[in-house]
Structures are given as C-alpha cells and as structure tokens.
Amino acid sequence: MLWVESAAALLTLRFVQAVGVCAATVIWQALVTDYYPSQKINRIFATIMPLVGLSPALAPLLGSWILTHFSWQAIFATLFVITLLLMLPALRLKPSGKARTEGQDKLTFATLLRSKTYRGNVLIYAACSASFFAWLTGSPFILSAMGYSPAVIGLSYVPQTIAFLIGGYGCRAALQKWQGYQLLPWLLGLYALSVIATWGAGLLNNASLVEILIPFCVMAIANGAIYPIVVAQALRPFPQATGRAAALQNTLQLGLCFLASLVVSWLISTPLLTTTSVMLSTVVLAALGYKMQSHADCAETGFPHANVAHDKSH
C-alpha cells in the first residue's frame, strides 16, 4: 500500500488486509477458549474485549495525528510495524493442552446453527454490534450537519470508548459475584432503554451532541458488558471446535453490521433519523436472541446449571 498509485489498487489491497484482520478476529477468540478453563472464559473475554473497543477512539486520533505530520502512506507503515510487533508473541505460542476429538470433524456450520443457545447468543452479539456500527457509519454525517469539525468528530468517539471500557471491566468485576446468565437480562434491558433514549433524542428539534451521546454512552456500557457474556456462552458448548464456532459467529456478526451500515448509507439523506432508527431495530433482534437462548433445552449445553457449577468451582 505504500506504493499504490490508483484507488482500485488501494481497495484491492485493503480487501486483502481485511481478510487478515477477520482471521485474527476469529483466532483470538478461539485461543481464549483453547488456553483457559471454561470457568474463566467469561472473565478473560471481559478483560480483552474492552481493549478491543479502544480502537474506534484511538484509530481516528492516531490517524489524524499521522496525517498532520506525515503523508497518508505513513498510516500503513504504522500498521505494518504494529503487525510485526504483534507477530512476535504469537510466534512463541505453545500448542494448547486440550485434546482434540474426532467429533470435531463432524461438527458443521449447520450443526452449530441447530443449537438454540448458539443462535441466540450470536444474534444478541450481532444485534448489539450492528447498533454500534450504524452509529459509526452515520455519526460523521450527523456531526457534520451539526457544524462540528473533523477533529471534534474524532474526539466524540472518546467518551463512548471510555464507556465501553467501564462496561467491560464492570462486567469482569460482576462475574466474580454473579453468573453471566443472571446479568444478561438486566444488561439487555439497559441496552434497550439506552437505544430507545438515543432514538428519542434524535427526534428532538435541534438535538445537541450531548443529548445524543449521553444515552449512546449508556448503550456502550451495556455493550461492553454484554459482549463477553454472550461470546463465551456461544463458544463454550463447542470446546473442540472453537475456531469453527468463532468463525461462524463473527461472519454472522459482521454480516449484520454490514447490513446496518448499508441501510444507514443508503438513507443518509436523513442521517440522524436513519441511524437511530436502525439502532432501534436492533433492540428487537437482541430480544429475539435472548428469547431463543433462554428457552433452549438446558441439556443442550448445560446452561444455566453448568455456569453455576463452573463459577462455584472457581
């Protein structure tokens, strides 16, 4: 990318880059379930996911600083250096001590989708992520229409990222006292109320940035706590096929995020109403996901009894 001279070449190489990024997204989740006992997975996810959530705030700020002092090629040079630094510890990873069974080869994507627990948790994860992606797509247009500069738009992602961190590490602390399935309905209720409030704020005449960001940051807190719970609950039933389960999970998640971003982009003539309406629709999807996984047969994955046993052993 440092030497491209056309937009077509840049987009082609960006596609290749996206393949690598998506692979890493799947692999790190599989590594967590492979290297840690099941009773610790919730807390490990709750530790890592808030750090992943830093990227929406740090990336625009870092990119803006690089463009101020260097050319645009410096952004990709920086990404290359970061990639090399991340490869060093990855190369030192030792094989997981968990045994692999023949049953893994028989576990197909169709088998995963037949699990109500898996489908429900993945739908919750995808719906909550889609709401955030809808905001990422529409917010530059919303804030530009309000008269804010690109620098202010970049800074607007900082409070929501801090809120995501609070939610993630708050979840990690709460998991020491309660099980994930006990926290989930309350967190989804908070998510629904915050999204509805964000949508309501968008209906106000001359809504300010603060009026929109306050409920959105509450949504970010809820998301930060929901993600590690539902991801762990989706992957835990398949310890010998975590890579396959994580791959399908992230495909469905990113697919719904893409759809949400596409709708916002398609109807961008009314950015605030469109963005908040798409976010509102995810509440219905999250509710369907919760109903699906909560009505799953406990014998299918051991929930909620397995969670209780795991936490007691911890």
PDB file of C-alpha atoms in Angstrom:
ATOM      1  CA  MET A   1       0.000   0.000   0.000  1.00  0.00           C
ATOM      2  CA  LEU A   2       2.985   2.288   0.385  1.00  0.00           C
ATOM      3  CA  TRP A   3       3.463   2.433  -3.383  1.00  0.00           C
ATOM      4  CA  VAL A   4      -0.069   2.223  -4.825  1.00  0.00           C
ATOM      5  CA  GLU A   5      -0.995   4.815  -7.420  1.00  0.00           C
ATOM      6  CA  SER A   6      -4.670   4.115  -8.049  1.00  0.00           C
ATOM      7  CA  ALA A   7      -7.830   3.796  -6.000  1.00  0.00           C
ATOM      8  CA  ALA A   8      -8.514   0.336  -7.465  1.00  0.00           C
ATOM      9  CA  ALA A   9      -5.155  -0.988  -6.285  1.00  0.00           C
ATOM     10  CA  LEU A  10      -5.659   0.543  -2.856  1.00  0.00           C
ATOM     11  CA  LEU A  11      -9.112  -1.021  -2.456  1.00  0.00           C
ATOM     12  CA  THR A  12      -7.820  -4.400  -3.642  1.00  0.00           C
ATOM     13  CA  LEU A  13      -5.026  -4.407  -1.088  1.00  0.00           C
ATOM     14  CA  ARG A  14      -7.416  -3.191   1.587  1.00  0.00           C
ATOM     15  CA  PHE A  15      -9.586  -6.215   0.826  1.00  0.00           C
ATOM     16  CA  VAL A  16      -6.598  -8.499   1.379  1.00  0.00           C
ATOM     17  CA  GLN A  17      -5.864  -6.638   4.604  1.00  0.00           C
ATOM     18  CA  ALA A  18      -9.463  -7.145   5.718  1.00  0.00           C
ATOM     19  CA  VAL A  19      -9.115 -10.914   5.232  1.00  0.00           C
ATOM     20  CA  GLY A  20      -6.182 -10.950   7.631  1.00  0.00           C
ATOM     21  CA  VAL A  21      -7.999  -8.786  10.150  1.00  0.00           C
ATOM     22  CA  CYS A  22     -11.086 -11.010  10.078  1.00  0.00           C
ATOM     23  CA  ALA A  23      -8.912 -14.105  10.540  1.00  0.00           C
ATOM     24  CA  ALA A  24      -7.287 -12.565  13.605  1.00  0.00           C
ATOM     25  CA  THR A  25     -10.723 -11.678  14.985  1.00  0.00           C
ATOM     26  CA  VAL A  26     -11.709 -15.335  14.841  1.00  0.00           C
ATOM     27  CA  ILE A  27      -8.401 -16.756  16.046  1.00  0.00           C
ATOM     28  CA  TRP A  28      -8.054 -14.731  19.252  1.00  0.00           C
ATOM     29  CA  GLN A  29     -11.481 -15.861  20.466  1.00  0.00           C
ATOM     30  CA  ALA A  30     -10.622 -19.478  19.714  1.00  0.00           C
ATOM     31  CA  LEU A  31      -7.307 -19.081  21.561  1.00  0.00           C
ATOM     32  CA  VAL A  32      -9.126 -17.917  24.695  1.00  0.00           C
ATOM     33  CA  THR A  33     -11.365 -20.975  24.777  1.00  0.00           C
ATOM     34  CA  ASP A  34      -8.434 -23.278  23.918  1.00  0.00           C
ATOM     35  CA  TYR A  35      -5.976 -21.982  26.515  1.00  0.00           C
ATOM     36  CA  TYR A  36      -8.227 -21.211  29.501  1.00  0.00           C
ATOM     37  CA  PRO A  37     -10.582 -23.389  31.578  1.00  0.00           C
ATOM     38  CA  SER A  38     -14.282 -22.900  30.925  1.00  0.00           C
ATOM     39  CA  GLN A  39     -14.939 -21.282  34.314  1.00  0.00           C
ATOM     40  CA  LYS A  40     -12.558 -18.438  33.460  1.00  0.00           C
ATOM     41  CA  ILE A  41     -13.627 -17.747  29.872  1.00  0.00           C
ATOM     42  CA  ASN A  42     -16.226 -15.099  30.790  1.00  0.00           C
ATOM     43  CA  ARG A  43     -13.692 -13.065  32.750  1.00  0.00           C
ATOM     44  CA  ILE A  44     -10.953 -13.420  30.125  1.00  0.00           C
ATOM     45  CA  PHE A  45     -13.304 -12.137  27.437  1.00  0.00           C
ATOM     46  CA  ALA A  46     -14.367  -9.322  29.771  1.00  0.00           C
ATOM     47  CA  THR A  47     -10.689  -8.381  30.133  1.00  0.00           C
ATOM     48  CA  ILE A  48      -9.791  -8.427  26.434  1.00  0.00           C
ATOM     49  CA  MET A  49     -12.908  -7.038  24.750  1.00  0.00           C
ATOM     50  CA  PRO A  50     -12.727  -3.568  26.344  1.00  0.00           C
ATOM     51  CA  LEU A  51      -9.192  -3.258  24.966  1.00  0.00           C
ATOM     52  CA  VAL A  52     -10.512  -4.211  21.528  1.00  0.00           C
ATOM     53  CA  GLY A  53     -13.082  -1.459  21.971  1.00  0.00           C
ATOM     54  CA  LEU A  54     -10.326   1.136  22.268  1.00  0.00           C
ATOM     55  CA  SER A  55      -9.719   1.048  18.517  1.00  0.00           C
ATOM     56  CA  PRO A  56     -12.707   3.221  17.483  1.00  0.00           C
ATOM     57  CA  ALA A  57     -11.310   6.056  19.596  1.00  0.00           C
ATOM     58  CA  LEU A  58      -7.578   5.545  19.198  1.00  0.00           C
ATOM     59  CA  ALA A  59      -7.550   4.822  15.453  1.00  0.00           C
ATOM     60  CA  PRO A  60      -9.112   8.139  14.311  1.00  0.00           C
ATOM     61  CA  LEU A  61      -6.969  10.124  16.748  1.00  0.00           C
ATOM     62  CA  LEU A  62      -3.756   8.345  15.735  1.00  0.00           C
ATOM     63  CA  GLY A  63      -4.633   8.591  12.053  1.00  0.00           C
ATOM     64  CA  SER A  64      -5.368  12.297  12.365  1.00  0.00           C
ATOM     65  CA  TRP A  65      -2.050  12.905  14.125  1.00  0.00           C
ATOM     66  CA  ILE A  66      -0.119  10.931  11.492  1.00  0.00           C
ATOM     67  CA  LEU A  67      -1.777  12.832   8.636  1.00  0.00           C
ATOM     68  CA  THR A  68      -0.926  16.119  10.318  1.00  0.00           C
ATOM     69  CA  HIS A  69       2.781  15.302  10.456  1.00  0.00           C
ATOM     70  CA  PHE A  70       3.302  12.813   7.601  1.00  0.00           C
ATOM     71  CA  SER A  71       1.759  11.607   4.347  1.00  0.00           C
ATOM     72  CA  TRP A  72      -1.120   9.126   4.176  1.00  0.00           C
ATOM     73  CA  GLN A  73       1.318   6.293   3.402  1.00  0.00           C
ATOM     74  CA  ALA A  74       2.651   6.661   6.947  1.00  0.00           C
ATOM     75  CA  ILE A  75      -0.630   5.212   8.240  1.00  0.00           C
ATOM     76  CA  PHE A  76       0.043   1.900   6.510  1.00  0.00           C
ATOM     77  CA  ALA A  77       3.690   1.948   7.561  1.00  0.00           C
ATOM     78  CA  THR A  78       2.488   2.306  11.155  1.00  0.00           C
ATOM     79  CA  LEU A  79       0.069  -0.594  10.720  1.00  0.00           C
ATOM     80  CA  PHE A  80       2.909  -2.719   9.328  1.00  0.00           C
ATOM     81  CA  VAL A  81       5.095  -2.030  12.359  1.00  0.00           C
ATOM     82  CA  ILE A  82       2.223  -2.797  14.742  1.00  0.00           C
ATOM     83  CA  THR A  83       1.591  -6.077  12.903  1.00  0.00           C
ATOM     84  CA  LEU A  84       5.227  -7.132  13.261  1.00  0.00           C
ATOM     85  CA  LEU A  85       5.146  -6.374  16.983  1.00  0.00           C
ATOM     86  CA  LEU A  86       2.011  -8.487  17.407  1.00  0.00           C
ATOM     87  CA  MET A  87       3.511 -11.380  15.444  1.00  0.00           C
ATOM     88  CA  LEU A  88       6.426 -11.781  17.853  1.00  0.00           C
ATOM     89  CA  PRO A  89       4.428 -13.078  20.862  1.00  0.00           C
ATOM     90  CA  ALA A  90       2.119 -15.028  18.528  1.00  0.00           C
ATOM     91  CA  LEU A  91       5.088 -16.993  17.183  1.00  0.00           C
ATOM     92  CA  ARG A  92       6.003 -18.017  20.736  1.00  0.00           C
ATOM     93  CA  LEU A  93       2.613 -19.580  21.499  1.00  0.00           C
ATOM     94  CA  LYS A  94       2.763 -23.196  22.575  1.00  0.00           C
ATOM     95  CA  PRO A  95       0.163 -25.754  21.464  1.00  0.00           C
ATOM     96  CA  SER A  96      -2.947 -25.948  23.609  1.00  0.00           C
ATOM     97  CA  GLY A  97      -3.028 -28.755  26.143  1.00  0.00           C
ATOM     98  CA  LYS A  98      -6.643 -29.575  25.342  1.00  0.00           C
ATOM     99  CA  ALA A  99      -7.115 -32.829  23.495  1.00  0.00           C
ATOM    100  CA  ARG A 100      -8.853 -32.853  20.133  1.00  0.00           C
ATOM    101  CA  THR A 101     -11.573 -35.399  19.453  1.00  0.00           C
ATOM    102  CA  GLU A 102     -12.936 -36.976  16.301  1.00  0.00           C
ATOM    103  CA  GLY A 103     -16.285 -35.320  16.997  1.00  0.00           C
ATOM    104  CA  GLN A 104     -14.868 -32.016  15.917  1.00  0.00           C
ATOM    105  CA  ASP A 105     -14.730 -33.114  12.275  1.00  0.00           C
ATOM    106  CA  LYS A 106     -18.433 -33.949  12.365  1.00  0.00           C
ATOM    107  CA  LEU A 107     -19.429 -30.557  13.749  1.00  0.00           C
ATOM    108  CA  THR A 108     -20.530 -28.485  10.758  1.00  0.00           C
ATOM    109  CA  PHE A 109     -21.884 -24.959  10.472  1.00  0.00           C
ATOM    110  CA  ALA A 110     -25.361 -26.470  10.175  1.00  0.00           C
ATOM    111  CA  THR A 111     -24.823 -28.300  13.469  1.00  0.00           C
ATOM    112  CA  LEU A 112     -23.842 -25.041  15.133  1.00  0.00           C
ATOM    113  CA  LEU A 113     -26.921 -23.269  13.796  1.00  0.00           C
ATOM    114  CA  ARG A 114     -29.182 -26.003  15.134  1.00  0.00           C
ATOM    115  CA  SER A 115     -28.121 -25.055  18.650  1.00  0.00           C
ATOM    116  CA  LYS A 116     -30.608 -22.546  20.061  1.00  0.00           C
ATOM    117  CA  THR A 117     -28.103 -21.439  22.662  1.00  0.00           C
ATOM    118  CA  TYR A 118     -25.531 -20.709  19.966  1.00  0.00           C
ATOM    119  CA  ARG A 119     -28.025 -18.968  17.660  1.00  0.00           C
ATOM    120  CA  GLY A 120     -29.480 -16.860  20.432  1.00  0.00           C
ATOM    121  CA  ASN A 121     -26.185 -15.639  21.843  1.00  0.00           C
ATOM    122  CA  VAL A 122     -24.753 -14.920  18.393  1.00  0.00           C
ATOM    123  CA  LEU A 123     -27.879 -12.952  17.467  1.00  0.00           C
ATOM    124  CA  ILE A 124     -27.541 -10.841  20.617  1.00  0.00           C
ATOM    125  CA  TYR A 125     -23.863 -10.215  19.863  1.00  0.00           C
ATOM    126  CA  ALA A 126     -24.585  -9.331  16.233  1.00  0.00           C
ATOM    127  CA  ALA A 127     -27.521  -7.054  17.072  1.00  0.00           C
ATOM    128  CA  CYS A 128     -25.613  -5.068  19.696  1.00  0.00           C
ATOM    129  CA  SER A 129     -22.628  -4.763  17.356  1.00  0.00           C
ATOM    130  CA  ALA A 130     -24.845  -3.652  14.464  1.00  0.00           C
ATOM    131  CA  SER A 131     -26.206  -0.807  16.568  1.00  0.00           C
ATOM    132  CA  PHE A 132     -22.681   0.445  17.187  1.00  0.00           C
ATOM    133  CA  PHE A 133     -21.703   0.070  13.526  1.00  0.00           C
ATOM    134  CA  ALA A 134     -24.797   2.013  12.490  1.00  0.00           C
ATOM    135  CA  TRP A 135     -23.576   4.878  14.674  1.00  0.00           C
ATOM    136  CA  LEU A 136     -20.041   4.635  13.286  1.00  0.00           C
ATOM    137  CA  THR A 137     -21.448   4.927   9.771  1.00  0.00           C
ATOM    138  CA  GLY A 138     -23.879   7.754  10.400  1.00  0.00           C
ATOM    139  CA  SER A 139     -22.141   9.822  13.081  1.00  0.00           C
ATOM    140  CA  PRO A 140     -19.706  11.670  10.756  1.00  0.00           C
ATOM    141  CA  PHE A 141     -22.669  12.895   8.695  1.00  0.00           C
ATOM    142  CA  ILE A 142     -24.726  13.688  11.802  1.00  0.00           C
ATOM    143  CA  LEU A 143     -21.992  15.710  13.466  1.00  0.00           C
ATOM    144  CA  SER A 144     -21.003  17.426  10.219  1.00  0.00           C
ATOM    145  CA  ALA A 145     -24.606  18.554   9.812  1.00  0.00           C
ATOM    146  CA  MET A 146     -24.418  19.963  13.345  1.00  0.00           C
ATOM    147  CA  GLY A 147     -21.417  22.025  12.274  1.00  0.00           C
ATOM    148  CA  TYR A 148     -18.642  20.108  14.025  1.00  0.00           C
ATOM    149  CA  SER A 149     -15.128  19.867  12.579  1.00  0.00           C
ATOM    150  CA  PRO A 150     -13.392  16.543  11.771  1.00  0.00           C
ATOM    151  CA  ALA A 151     -11.230  16.966  14.892  1.00  0.00           C
ATOM    152  CA  VAL A 152     -14.308  17.237  17.120  1.00  0.00           C
ATOM    153  CA  ILE A 153     -15.901  14.282  15.354  1.00  0.00           C
ATOM    154  CA  GLY A 154     -12.822  12.192  16.148  1.00  0.00           C
ATOM    155  CA  LEU A 155     -12.873  13.276  19.780  1.00  0.00           C
ATOM    156  CA  SER A 156     -16.565  12.364  20.064  1.00  0.00           C
ATOM    157  CA  TYR A 157     -15.569   8.680  19.991  1.00  0.00           C
ATOM    158  CA  VAL A 158     -13.518   9.028  23.175  1.00  0.00           C
ATOM    159  CA  PRO A 159     -16.378   9.143  25.752  1.00  0.00           C
ATOM    160  CA  GLN A 160     -18.180   6.198  24.178  1.00  0.00           C
ATOM    161  CA  THR A 161     -14.964   4.176  24.189  1.00  0.00           C
ATOM    162  CA  ILE A 162     -14.409   5.001  27.857  1.00  0.00           C
ATOM    163  CA  ALA A 163     -17.998   3.888  28.484  1.00  0.00           C
ATOM    164  CA  PHE A 164     -17.278   0.602  26.686  1.00  0.00           C
ATOM    165  CA  LEU A 165     -14.245   0.070  28.915  1.00  0.00           C
ATOM    166  CA  ILE A 166     -16.348   0.743  32.012  1.00  0.00           C
ATOM    167  CA  GLY A 167     -18.908  -1.810  30.865  1.00  0.00           C
ATOM    168  CA  GLY A 168     -16.312  -4.463  30.093  1.00  0.00           C
ATOM    169  CA  TYR A 169     -14.334  -4.193  33.295  1.00  0.00           C
ATOM    170  CA  GLY A 170     -17.510  -3.681  35.310  1.00  0.00           C
ATOM    171  CA  CYS A 171     -18.734  -6.968  33.868  1.00  0.00           C
ATOM    172  CA  ARG A 172     -15.460  -8.628  34.829  1.00  0.00           C
ATOM    173  CA  ALA A 173     -15.937  -7.496  38.427  1.00  0.00           C
ATOM    174  CA  ALA A 174     -19.611  -8.507  38.480  1.00  0.00           C
ATOM    175  CA  LEU A 175     -18.796 -12.003  37.217  1.00  0.00           C
ATOM    176  CA  GLN A 176     -16.963 -12.650  40.476  1.00  0.00           C
ATOM    177  CA  LYS A 177     -20.320 -12.486  42.264  1.00  0.00           C
ATOM    178  CA  TRP A 178     -22.958 -13.421  39.672  1.00  0.00           C
ATOM    179  CA  GLN A 179     -23.192 -15.764  36.718  1.00  0.00           C
ATOM    180  CA  GLY A 180     -23.352 -14.434  33.180  1.00  0.00           C
ATOM    181  CA  TYR A 181     -26.885 -15.686  32.549  1.00  0.00           C
ATOM    182  CA  GLN A 182     -28.059 -13.766  35.645  1.00  0.00           C
ATOM    183  CA  LEU A 183     -26.550 -10.487  34.430  1.00  0.00           C
ATOM    184  CA  LEU A 184     -27.628 -10.776  30.803  1.00  0.00           C
ATOM    185  CA  PRO A 185     -31.349  -9.848  31.070  1.00  0.00           C
ATOM    186  CA  TRP A 186     -30.545  -6.742  33.113  1.00  0.00           C
ATOM    187  CA  LEU A 187     -27.856  -5.693  30.670  1.00  0.00           C
ATOM    188  CA  LEU A 188     -30.178  -6.219  27.715  1.00  0.00           C
ATOM    189  CA  GLY A 189     -32.809  -4.122  29.472  1.00  0.00           C
ATOM    190  CA  LEU A 190     -30.259  -1.342  29.918  1.00  0.00           C
ATOM    191  CA  TYR A 191     -29.279  -1.707  26.266  1.00  0.00           C
ATOM    192  CA  ALA A 192     -32.889  -1.433  25.109  1.00  0.00           C
ATOM    193  CA  LEU A 193     -33.630   1.625  27.258  1.00  0.00           C
ATOM    194  CA  SER A 194     -30.475   3.420  26.127  1.00  0.00           C
ATOM    195  CA  VAL A 195     -31.141   2.763  22.436  1.00  0.00           C
ATOM    196  CA  ILE A 196     -34.741   3.925  22.782  1.00  0.00           C
ATOM    197  CA  ALA A 197     -33.483   7.062  24.552  1.00  0.00           C
ATOM    198  CA  THR A 198     -30.963   7.675  21.747  1.00  0.00           C
ATOM    199  CA  TRP A 199     -33.729   7.307  19.185  1.00  0.00           C
ATOM    200  CA  GLY A 200     -35.939   9.669  21.201  1.00  0.00           C
ATOM    201  CA  ALA A 201     -33.146  12.236  21.419  1.00  0.00           C
ATOM    202  CA  GLY A 202     -32.854  12.076  17.644  1.00  0.00           C
ATOM    203  CA  LEU A 203     -36.499  13.096  17.318  1.00  0.00           C
ATOM    204  CA  LEU A 204     -35.921  16.344  19.219  1.00  0.00           C
ATOM    205  CA  ASN A 205     -35.686  19.558  17.263  1.00  0.00           C
ATOM    206  CA  ASN A 206     -32.085  20.781  17.122  1.00  0.00           C
ATOM    207  CA  ALA A 207     -30.830  17.899  19.267  1.00  0.00           C
ATOM    208  CA  SER A 208     -27.363  18.605  20.648  1.00  0.00           C
ATOM    209  CA  LEU A 209     -24.353  16.314  20.637  1.00  0.00           C
ATOM    210  CA  VAL A 210     -24.536  15.921  24.418  1.00  0.00           C
ATOM    211  CA  GLU A 211     -28.212  14.890  24.311  1.00  0.00           C
ATOM    212  CA  ILE A 212     -27.356  12.138  21.850  1.00  0.00           C
ATOM    213  CA  LEU A 213     -24.071  10.996  23.363  1.00  0.00           C
ATOM    214  CA  ILE A 214     -25.377  10.534  26.927  1.00  0.00           C
ATOM    215  CA  PRO A 215     -27.795   7.675  26.100  1.00  0.00           C
ATOM    216  CA  PHE A 216     -25.373   6.336  23.499  1.00  0.00           C
ATOM    217  CA  CYS A 217     -22.627   6.069  26.116  1.00  0.00           C
ATOM    218  CA  VAL A 218     -25.044   4.145  28.340  1.00  0.00           C
ATOM    219  CA  MET A 219     -25.557   1.802  25.393  1.00  0.00           C
ATOM    220  CA  ALA A 220     -21.773   1.455  25.101  1.00  0.00           C
ATOM    221  CA  ILE A 221     -21.586   0.469  28.781  1.00  0.00           C
ATOM    222  CA  ALA A 222     -24.235  -2.197  28.196  1.00  0.00           C
ATOM    223  CA  ASN A 223     -22.451  -3.470  25.084  1.00  0.00           C
ATOM    224  CA  GLY A 224     -19.128  -3.660  26.895  1.00  0.00           C
ATOM    225  CA  ALA A 225     -20.702  -5.967  29.459  1.00  0.00           C
ATOM    226  CA  ILE A 226     -22.883  -7.971  27.055  1.00  0.00           C
ATOM    227  CA  TYR A 227     -20.188  -8.937  24.551  1.00  0.00           C
ATOM    228  CA  PRO A 228     -18.004 -11.147  26.789  1.00  0.00           C
ATOM    229  CA  ILE A 229     -21.014 -12.922  28.263  1.00  0.00           C
ATOM    230  CA  VAL A 230     -22.725 -13.871  25.006  1.00  0.00           C
ATOM    231  CA  VAL A 231     -19.488 -14.715  23.175  1.00  0.00           C
ATOM    232  CA  ALA A 232     -18.409 -17.048  25.979  1.00  0.00           C
ATOM    233  CA  GLN A 233     -21.858 -18.649  26.140  1.00  0.00           C
ATOM    234  CA  ALA A 234     -21.868 -19.178  22.377  1.00  0.00           C
ATOM    235  CA  LEU A 235     -18.405 -20.762  22.190  1.00  0.00           C
ATOM    236  CA  ARG A 236     -18.272 -22.770  25.435  1.00  0.00           C
ATOM    237  CA  PRO A 237     -20.548 -25.631  24.267  1.00  0.00           C
ATOM    238  CA  PHE A 238     -18.076 -26.453  21.477  1.00  0.00           C
ATOM    239  CA  PRO A 239     -14.634 -26.680  23.141  1.00  0.00           C
ATOM    240  CA  GLN A 240     -13.218 -28.915  20.399  1.00  0.00           C
ATOM    241  CA  ALA A 241     -14.390 -26.675  17.537  1.00  0.00           C
ATOM    242  CA  THR A 242     -13.943 -23.162  18.842  1.00  0.00           C
ATOM    243  CA  GLY A 243     -12.319 -21.949  15.639  1.00  0.00           C
ATOM    244  CA  ARG A 244     -15.273 -23.042  13.545  1.00  0.00           C
ATOM    245  CA  ALA A 245     -17.786 -21.696  16.050  1.00  0.00           C
ATOM    246  CA  ALA A 246     -15.963 -18.362  16.309  1.00  0.00           C
ATOM    247  CA  ALA A 247     -15.670 -18.118  12.518  1.00  0.00           C
ATOM    248  CA  LEU A 248     -19.401 -18.547  12.012  1.00  0.00           C
ATOM    249  CA  GLN A 249     -20.163 -16.243  14.919  1.00  0.00           C
ATOM    250  CA  ASN A 250     -18.045 -13.426  13.522  1.00  0.00           C
ATOM    251  CA  THR A 251     -19.328 -13.973   9.993  1.00  0.00           C
ATOM    252  CA  LEU A 252     -22.897 -13.534  11.181  1.00  0.00           C
ATOM    253  CA  GLN A 253     -21.944 -10.596  13.393  1.00  0.00           C
ATOM    254  CA  LEU A 254     -20.064  -8.740  10.667  1.00  0.00           C
ATOM    255  CA  GLY A 255     -22.778  -9.602   8.147  1.00  0.00           C
ATOM    256  CA  LEU A 256     -25.445  -7.929  10.263  1.00  0.00           C
ATOM    257  CA  CYS A 257     -23.105  -4.994  10.943  1.00  0.00           C
ATOM    258  CA  PHE A 258     -22.579  -4.630   7.196  1.00  0.00           C
ATOM    259  CA  LEU A 259     -26.332  -4.679   6.616  1.00  0.00           C
ATOM    260  CA  ALA A 260     -26.889  -1.990   9.267  1.00  0.00           C
ATOM    261  CA  SER A 261     -24.151   0.196   7.779  1.00  0.00           C
ATOM    262  CA  LEU A 262     -25.566  -0.356   4.287  1.00  0.00           C
ATOM    263  CA  VAL A 263     -29.042   0.807   5.309  1.00  0.00           C
ATOM    264  CA  VAL A 264     -27.625   3.904   7.018  1.00  0.00           C
ATOM    265  CA  SER A 265     -25.524   4.726   3.947  1.00  0.00           C
ATOM    266  CA  TRP A 266     -28.465   4.147   1.625  1.00  0.00           C
ATOM    267  CA  LEU A 267     -30.721   6.559   3.548  1.00  0.00           C
ATOM    268  CA  ILE A 268     -28.018   9.028   4.558  1.00  0.00           C
ATOM    269  CA  SER A 269     -30.109  11.997   3.368  1.00  0.00           C
ATOM    270  CA  THR A 270     -31.648  11.951   6.867  1.00  0.00           C
ATOM    271  CA  PRO A 271     -28.601  10.779   8.856  1.00  0.00           C
ATOM    272  CA  LEU A 272     -29.840  11.226  12.436  1.00  0.00           C
ATOM    273  CA  LEU A 273     -33.275   9.670  11.965  1.00  0.00           C
ATOM    274  CA  THR A 274     -31.921   6.844   9.826  1.00  0.00           C
ATOM    275  CA  THR A 275     -29.073   5.991  12.184  1.00  0.00           C
ATOM    276  CA  THR A 276     -31.174   5.981  15.349  1.00  0.00           C
ATOM    277  CA  SER A 277     -33.976   4.035  13.637  1.00  0.00           C
ATOM    278  CA  VAL A 278     -31.560   1.304  12.542  1.00  0.00           C
ATOM    279  CA  MET A 279     -30.209   1.214  16.086  1.00  0.00           C
ATOM    280  CA  LEU A 280     -33.769   0.879  17.397  1.00  0.00           C
ATOM    281  CA  SER A 281     -34.414  -2.135  15.160  1.00  0.00           C
ATOM    282  CA  THR A 282     -31.529  -3.992  16.814  1.00  0.00           C
ATOM    283  CA  VAL A 283     -33.431  -3.994  20.109  1.00  0.00           C
ATOM    284  CA  VAL A 284     -35.988  -6.339  18.555  1.00  0.00           C
ATOM    285  CA  LEU A 285     -33.243  -8.628  17.262  1.00  0.00           C
ATOM    286  CA  ALA A 286     -31.496  -8.697  20.642  1.00  0.00           C
ATOM    287  CA  ALA A 287     -34.794  -9.562  22.340  1.00  0.00           C
ATOM    288  CA  LEU A 288     -35.368 -12.403  19.869  1.00  0.00           C
ATOM    289  CA  GLY A 289     -31.871 -13.687  20.542  1.00  0.00           C
ATOM    290  CA  TYR A 290     -32.405 -13.651  24.294  1.00  0.00           C
ATOM    291  CA  LYS A 291     -35.732 -15.446  23.990  1.00  0.00           C
ATOM    292  CA  MET A 292     -34.122 -18.035  21.739  1.00  0.00           C
ATOM    293  CA  GLN A 293     -31.193 -18.841  24.031  1.00  0.00           C
ATOM    294  CA  SER A 294     -33.190 -18.640  27.262  1.00  0.00           C
ATOM    295  CA  HIS A 295     -35.710 -21.207  26.001  1.00  0.00           C
ATOM    296  CA  ALA A 296     -33.007 -23.595  24.826  1.00  0.00           C
ATOM    297  CA  ASP A 297     -33.022 -27.006  26.425  1.00  0.00           C
ATOM    298  CA  CYS A 298     -30.645 -26.913  29.411  1.00  0.00           C
ATOM    299  CA  ALA A 299     -29.405 -30.371  28.472  1.00  0.00           C
ATOM    300  CA  GLU A 300     -28.123 -28.988  25.151  1.00  0.00           C
ATOM    301  CA  THR A 301     -25.259 -27.049  26.703  1.00  0.00           C
ATOM    302  CA  GLY A 302     -25.622 -27.378  30.438  1.00  0.00           C
ATOM    303  CA  PHE A 303     -26.889 -23.808  30.916  1.00  0.00           C
ATOM    304  CA  PRO A 304     -27.660 -22.441  33.337  1.00  0.00           C
ATOM    305  CA  HIS A 305     -26.555 -25.262  35.619  1.00  0.00           C
ATOM    306  CA  ALA A 306     -23.137 -25.574  34.025  1.00  0.00           C
ATOM    307  CA  ASN A 307     -22.469 -21.927  34.669  1.00  0.00           C
ATOM    308  CA  VAL A 308     -23.328 -22.317  38.304  1.00  0.00           C
ATOM    309  CA  ALA A 309     -21.073 -25.324  38.656  1.00  0.00           C
ATOM    310  CA  HIS A 310     -18.235 -23.603  36.869  1.00  0.00           C
ATOM    311  CA  ASP A 311     -18.469 -20.489  38.985  1.00  0.00           C
ATOM    312  CA  LYS A 312     -18.659 -22.473  42.191  1.00  0.00           C
ATOM    313  CA  SER A 313     -15.560 -24.413  41.210  1.00  0.00           C
ATOM    314  CA  HIS A 314     -13.854 -21.081  40.512  1.00  0.00           C
TER     315      HIS A 314
END
